[in-house]
């Protein structure tokens, strides 16, 4: 059972490809402006930052306010190995992987090593949106 691989072109394989692509787009957005990040997140998204704070529509500050007023974009990122994929159902999925993300402070690039988990769901228009992104620091510095 654990060794079986879904066939190319199956709903499972399309969902996996779409989720991996959406995660890469989210990371590109996390290296950009808040407006770009919000475009890849659901209105009820929960974001657990490596600073040990959780942001959501009901947190203080809310995720939207955090993104608009406090967000500091990453400068670069690198996902290590292939993310582990789980199809939750035909319209939702999850990924877990290790990442290194950097922020530039002056002339220095400060790395953050982390484990990430994201949950994605497909909206009525077929777009994949992140409804939970959790980044847990595992080493290095977080700024």
PDB file of C-alpha atoms in Angstrom:
ATOM      1  CA  UNK A   1       0.000   0.000   0.000  1.00  0.00           C
ATOM      2  CA  UNK A   2       2.723   2.520   0.929  1.00  0.00           C
ATOM      3  CA  UNK A   3       4.823   1.699  -2.145  1.00  0.00           C
ATOM      4  CA  UNK A   4       2.130   2.336  -4.751  1.00  0.00           C
ATOM      5  CA  UNK A   5       2.644   5.416  -6.929  1.00  0.00           C
ATOM      6  CA  UNK A   6      -0.331   7.159  -8.534  1.00  0.00           C
ATOM      7  CA  UNK A   7      -0.315   7.248 -12.303  1.00  0.00           C
ATOM      8  CA  UNK A   8       0.658  10.392 -14.168  1.00  0.00           C
ATOM      9  CA  UNK A   9      -2.435  12.345 -15.159  1.00  0.00           C
ATOM     10  CA  UNK A  10      -4.500  11.122 -12.205  1.00  0.00           C
ATOM     11  CA  UNK A  11      -6.337  13.603  -9.985  1.00  0.00           C
ATOM     12  CA  UNK A  12      -3.787  12.815  -7.261  1.00  0.00           C
ATOM     13  CA  UNK A  13      -0.801  13.614  -9.496  1.00  0.00           C
ATOM     14  CA  UNK A  14      -2.435  16.822 -10.799  1.00  0.00           C
ATOM     15  CA  UNK A  15      -3.224  17.930  -7.242  1.00  0.00           C
ATOM     16  CA  UNK A  16       0.366  17.218  -6.206  1.00  0.00           C
ATOM     17  CA  UNK A  17       1.802  19.187  -9.135  1.00  0.00           C
ATOM     18  CA  UNK A  18      -0.624  22.074  -8.554  1.00  0.00           C
ATOM     19  CA  UNK A  19       0.119  22.172  -4.815  1.00  0.00           C
ATOM     20  CA  UNK A  20       3.894  22.150  -5.361  1.00  0.00           C
ATOM     21  CA  UNK A  21       3.534  24.971  -7.886  1.00  0.00           C
ATOM     22  CA  UNK A  22       1.282  26.946  -5.519  1.00  0.00           C
ATOM     23  CA  UNK A  23       3.812  26.532  -2.679  1.00  0.00           C
ATOM     24  CA  UNK A  24       6.595  27.893  -4.906  1.00  0.00           C
ATOM     25  CA  UNK A  25       4.366  30.852  -5.845  1.00  0.00           C
ATOM     26  CA  UNK A  26       3.612  31.467  -2.159  1.00  0.00           C
ATOM     27  CA  UNK A  27       7.339  31.530  -1.363  1.00  0.00           C
ATOM     28  CA  UNK A  28       7.984  33.968  -4.196  1.00  0.00           C
ATOM     29  CA  UNK A  29       5.208  36.114  -2.710  1.00  0.00           C
ATOM     30  CA  UNK A  30       6.748  35.805   0.777  1.00  0.00           C
ATOM     31  CA  UNK A  31       9.818  37.449  -0.800  1.00  0.00           C
ATOM     32  CA  UNK A  32       7.649  40.293  -2.118  1.00  0.00           C
ATOM     33  CA  UNK A  33       5.040  42.820  -0.984  1.00  0.00           C
ATOM     34  CA  UNK A  34       2.126  41.979   1.376  1.00  0.00           C
ATOM     35  CA  UNK A  35      -0.425  42.429  -1.426  1.00  0.00           C
ATOM     36  CA  UNK A  36       1.278  39.601  -3.303  1.00  0.00           C
ATOM     37  CA  UNK A  37       1.235  37.296  -0.251  1.00  0.00           C
ATOM     38  CA  UNK A  38      -2.481  37.888   0.415  1.00  0.00           C
ATOM     39  CA  UNK A  39      -3.327  36.830  -3.125  1.00  0.00           C
ATOM     40  CA  UNK A  40      -2.195  33.248  -2.348  1.00  0.00           C
ATOM     41  CA  UNK A  41      -3.913  32.955   1.059  1.00  0.00           C
ATOM     42  CA  UNK A  42      -7.527  32.317   1.957  1.00  0.00           C
ATOM     43  CA  UNK A  43      -9.434  34.914   3.988  1.00  0.00           C
ATOM     44  CA  UNK A  44      -9.395  32.503   6.963  1.00  0.00           C
ATOM     45  CA  UNK A  45      -5.701  31.575   6.625  1.00  0.00           C
ATOM     46  CA  UNK A  46      -3.643  30.835   9.737  1.00  0.00           C
ATOM     47  CA  UNK A  47       0.063  31.719   9.539  1.00  0.00           C
ATOM     48  CA  UNK A  48       2.405  30.373  12.216  1.00  0.00           C
ATOM     49  CA  UNK A  49       5.598  32.421  11.889  1.00  0.00           C
ATOM     50  CA  UNK A  50       9.075  31.307  12.966  1.00  0.00           C
ATOM     51  CA  UNK A  51       8.971  34.078  15.604  1.00  0.00           C
ATOM     52  CA  UNK A  52       6.570  31.772  17.497  1.00  0.00           C
ATOM     53  CA  UNK A  53       3.533  33.948  16.814  1.00  0.00           C
ATOM     54  CA  UNK A  54       0.341  32.759  15.170  1.00  0.00           C
ATOM     55  CA  UNK A  55      -1.603  35.142  12.949  1.00  0.00           C
ATOM     56  CA  UNK A  56      -5.187  34.588  11.810  1.00  0.00           C
ATOM     57  CA  UNK A  57      -8.364  36.574  11.195  1.00  0.00           C
ATOM     58  CA  UNK A  58      -9.022  36.500  14.965  1.00  0.00           C
ATOM     59  CA  UNK A  59      -5.491  37.067  16.324  1.00  0.00           C
ATOM     60  CA  UNK A  60      -4.162  40.396  17.546  1.00  0.00           C
ATOM     61  CA  UNK A  61      -2.865  41.668  15.245  1.00  0.00           C
ATOM     62  CA  UNK A  62      -4.839  39.865  12.585  1.00  0.00           C
ATOM     63  CA  UNK A  63      -2.954  38.199   9.752  1.00  0.00           C
ATOM     64  CA  UNK A  64      -4.132  40.916   7.358  1.00  0.00           C
ATOM     65  CA  UNK A  65      -2.923  43.696   9.702  1.00  0.00           C
ATOM     66  CA  UNK A  66       0.387  41.886  10.296  1.00  0.00           C
ATOM     67  CA  UNK A  67       0.961  41.601   6.544  1.00  0.00           C
ATOM     68  CA  UNK A  68       0.028  45.236   5.924  1.00  0.00           C
ATOM     69  CA  UNK A  69       1.924  46.815   8.825  1.00  0.00           C
ATOM     70  CA  UNK A  70       4.647  44.488  10.115  1.00  0.00           C
ATOM     71  CA  UNK A  71       5.522  42.080   7.305  1.00  0.00           C
ATOM     72  CA  UNK A  72       9.201  41.900   6.448  1.00  0.00           C
ATOM     73  CA  UNK A  73       9.675  39.986   3.205  1.00  0.00           C
ATOM     74  CA  UNK A  74      12.216  37.220   2.942  1.00  0.00           C
ATOM     75  CA  UNK A  75      15.078  37.989   0.584  1.00  0.00           C
ATOM     76  CA  UNK A  76      15.500  34.434  -0.739  1.00  0.00           C
ATOM     77  CA  UNK A  77      14.548  30.849   0.050  1.00  0.00           C
ATOM     78  CA  UNK A  78      15.569  27.292  -0.776  1.00  0.00           C
ATOM     79  CA  UNK A  79      13.308  24.284  -0.324  1.00  0.00           C
ATOM     80  CA  UNK A  80      15.351  21.175   0.461  1.00  0.00           C
ATOM     81  CA  UNK A  81      14.551  17.821  -1.101  1.00  0.00           C
ATOM     82  CA  UNK A  82      11.085  17.011  -2.396  1.00  0.00           C
ATOM     83  CA  UNK A  83       8.262  18.188  -0.127  1.00  0.00           C
ATOM     84  CA  UNK A  84       6.168  15.415   1.403  1.00  0.00           C
ATOM     85  CA  UNK A  85       2.682  15.572  -0.106  1.00  0.00           C
ATOM     86  CA  UNK A  86      -0.651  14.433   1.335  1.00  0.00           C
ATOM     87  CA  UNK A  87      -3.900  14.653  -0.568  1.00  0.00           C
ATOM     88  CA  UNK A  88      -6.521  15.517   2.063  1.00  0.00           C
ATOM     89  CA  UNK A  89      -9.362  15.194  -0.435  1.00  0.00           C
ATOM     90  CA  UNK A  90      -9.904  16.044  -4.105  1.00  0.00           C
ATOM     91  CA  UNK A  91      -9.825  19.781  -3.382  1.00  0.00           C
ATOM     92  CA  UNK A  92      -7.319  20.072  -0.535  1.00  0.00           C
ATOM     93  CA  UNK A  93      -3.804  18.934   0.191  1.00  0.00           C
ATOM     94  CA  UNK A  94      -0.847  19.433   2.516  1.00  0.00           C
ATOM     95  CA  UNK A  95       2.917  19.682   2.174  1.00  0.00           C
ATOM     96  CA  UNK A  96       5.747  19.331   4.680  1.00  0.00           C
ATOM     97  CA  UNK A  97       9.372  20.133   3.908  1.00  0.00           C
ATOM     98  CA  UNK A  98      12.584  21.738   5.153  1.00  0.00           C
ATOM     99  CA  UNK A  99      13.477  25.253   3.982  1.00  0.00           C
ATOM    100  CA  UNK A 100      16.224  27.797   4.403  1.00  0.00           C
ATOM    101  CA  UNK A 101      14.975  31.372   4.104  1.00  0.00           C
ATOM    102  CA  UNK A 102      17.173  34.463   4.236  1.00  0.00           C
ATOM    103  CA  UNK A 103      16.591  38.081   5.169  1.00  0.00           C
ATOM    104  CA  UNK A 104      19.128  40.736   4.365  1.00  0.00           C
ATOM    105  CA  UNK A 105      20.241  42.888   7.289  1.00  0.00           C
ATOM    106  CA  UNK A 106      22.609  45.548   6.021  1.00  0.00           C
ATOM    107  CA  UNK A 107      25.213  43.663   4.018  1.00  0.00           C
ATOM    108  CA  UNK A 108      24.598  40.345   5.792  1.00  0.00           C
ATOM    109  CA  UNK A 109      22.189  37.582   4.750  1.00  0.00           C
ATOM    110  CA  UNK A 110      20.672  36.038   7.889  1.00  0.00           C
ATOM    111  CA  UNK A 111      19.471  32.439   7.353  1.00  0.00           C
ATOM    112  CA  UNK A 112      16.523  30.789   9.051  1.00  0.00           C
ATOM    113  CA  UNK A 113      16.420  26.998   8.896  1.00  0.00           C
ATOM    114  CA  UNK A 114      12.880  25.709   9.333  1.00  0.00           C
ATOM    115  CA  UNK A 115      10.380  22.937   8.842  1.00  0.00           C
ATOM    116  CA  UNK A 116       7.298  24.086   6.992  1.00  0.00           C
ATOM    117  CA  UNK A 117       3.827  22.668   6.653  1.00  0.00           C
ATOM    118  CA  UNK A 118       1.174  24.163   4.427  1.00  0.00           C
ATOM    119  CA  UNK A 119      -2.437  23.218   3.819  1.00  0.00           C
ATOM    120  CA  UNK A 120      -3.999  24.170   0.498  1.00  0.00           C
ATOM    121  CA  UNK A 121      -7.544  24.130  -0.785  1.00  0.00           C
ATOM    122  CA  UNK A 122      -8.968  24.746  -4.192  1.00  0.00           C
ATOM    123  CA  UNK A 123     -11.509  27.536  -4.492  1.00  0.00           C
ATOM    124  CA  UNK A 124     -14.593  27.543  -6.716  1.00  0.00           C
ATOM    125  CA  UNK A 125     -12.563  29.043  -9.581  1.00  0.00           C
ATOM    126  CA  UNK A 126      -9.988  26.242  -9.414  1.00  0.00           C
ATOM    127  CA  UNK A 127      -7.211  28.335  -7.855  1.00  0.00           C
ATOM    128  CA  UNK A 128      -5.212  26.828  -4.997  1.00  0.00           C
ATOM    129  CA  UNK A 129      -5.046  29.028  -1.888  1.00  0.00           C
ATOM    130  CA  UNK A 130      -3.080  28.455   1.297  1.00  0.00           C
ATOM    131  CA  UNK A 131      -5.300  28.132   4.367  1.00  0.00           C
ATOM    132  CA  UNK A 132      -2.478  27.286   6.817  1.00  0.00           C
ATOM    133  CA  UNK A 133       1.274  27.910   6.648  1.00  0.00           C
ATOM    134  CA  UNK A 134       3.400  26.866   9.615  1.00  0.00           C
ATOM    135  CA  UNK A 135       7.117  27.586   9.769  1.00  0.00           C
ATOM    136  CA  UNK A 136       9.030  26.123  12.735  1.00  0.00           C
ATOM    137  CA  UNK A 137      12.600  27.292  13.225  1.00  0.00           C
ATOM    138  CA  UNK A 138      15.086  24.417  13.594  1.00  0.00           C
ATOM    139  CA  UNK A 139      18.412  26.286  13.659  1.00  0.00           C
ATOM    140  CA  UNK A 140      20.199  29.465  12.718  1.00  0.00           C
ATOM    141  CA  UNK A 141      18.951  32.953  13.481  1.00  0.00           C
ATOM    142  CA  UNK A 142      15.478  34.382  12.959  1.00  0.00           C
ATOM    143  CA  UNK A 143      15.116  38.109  12.462  1.00  0.00           C
TER     144      UNK A 143
END
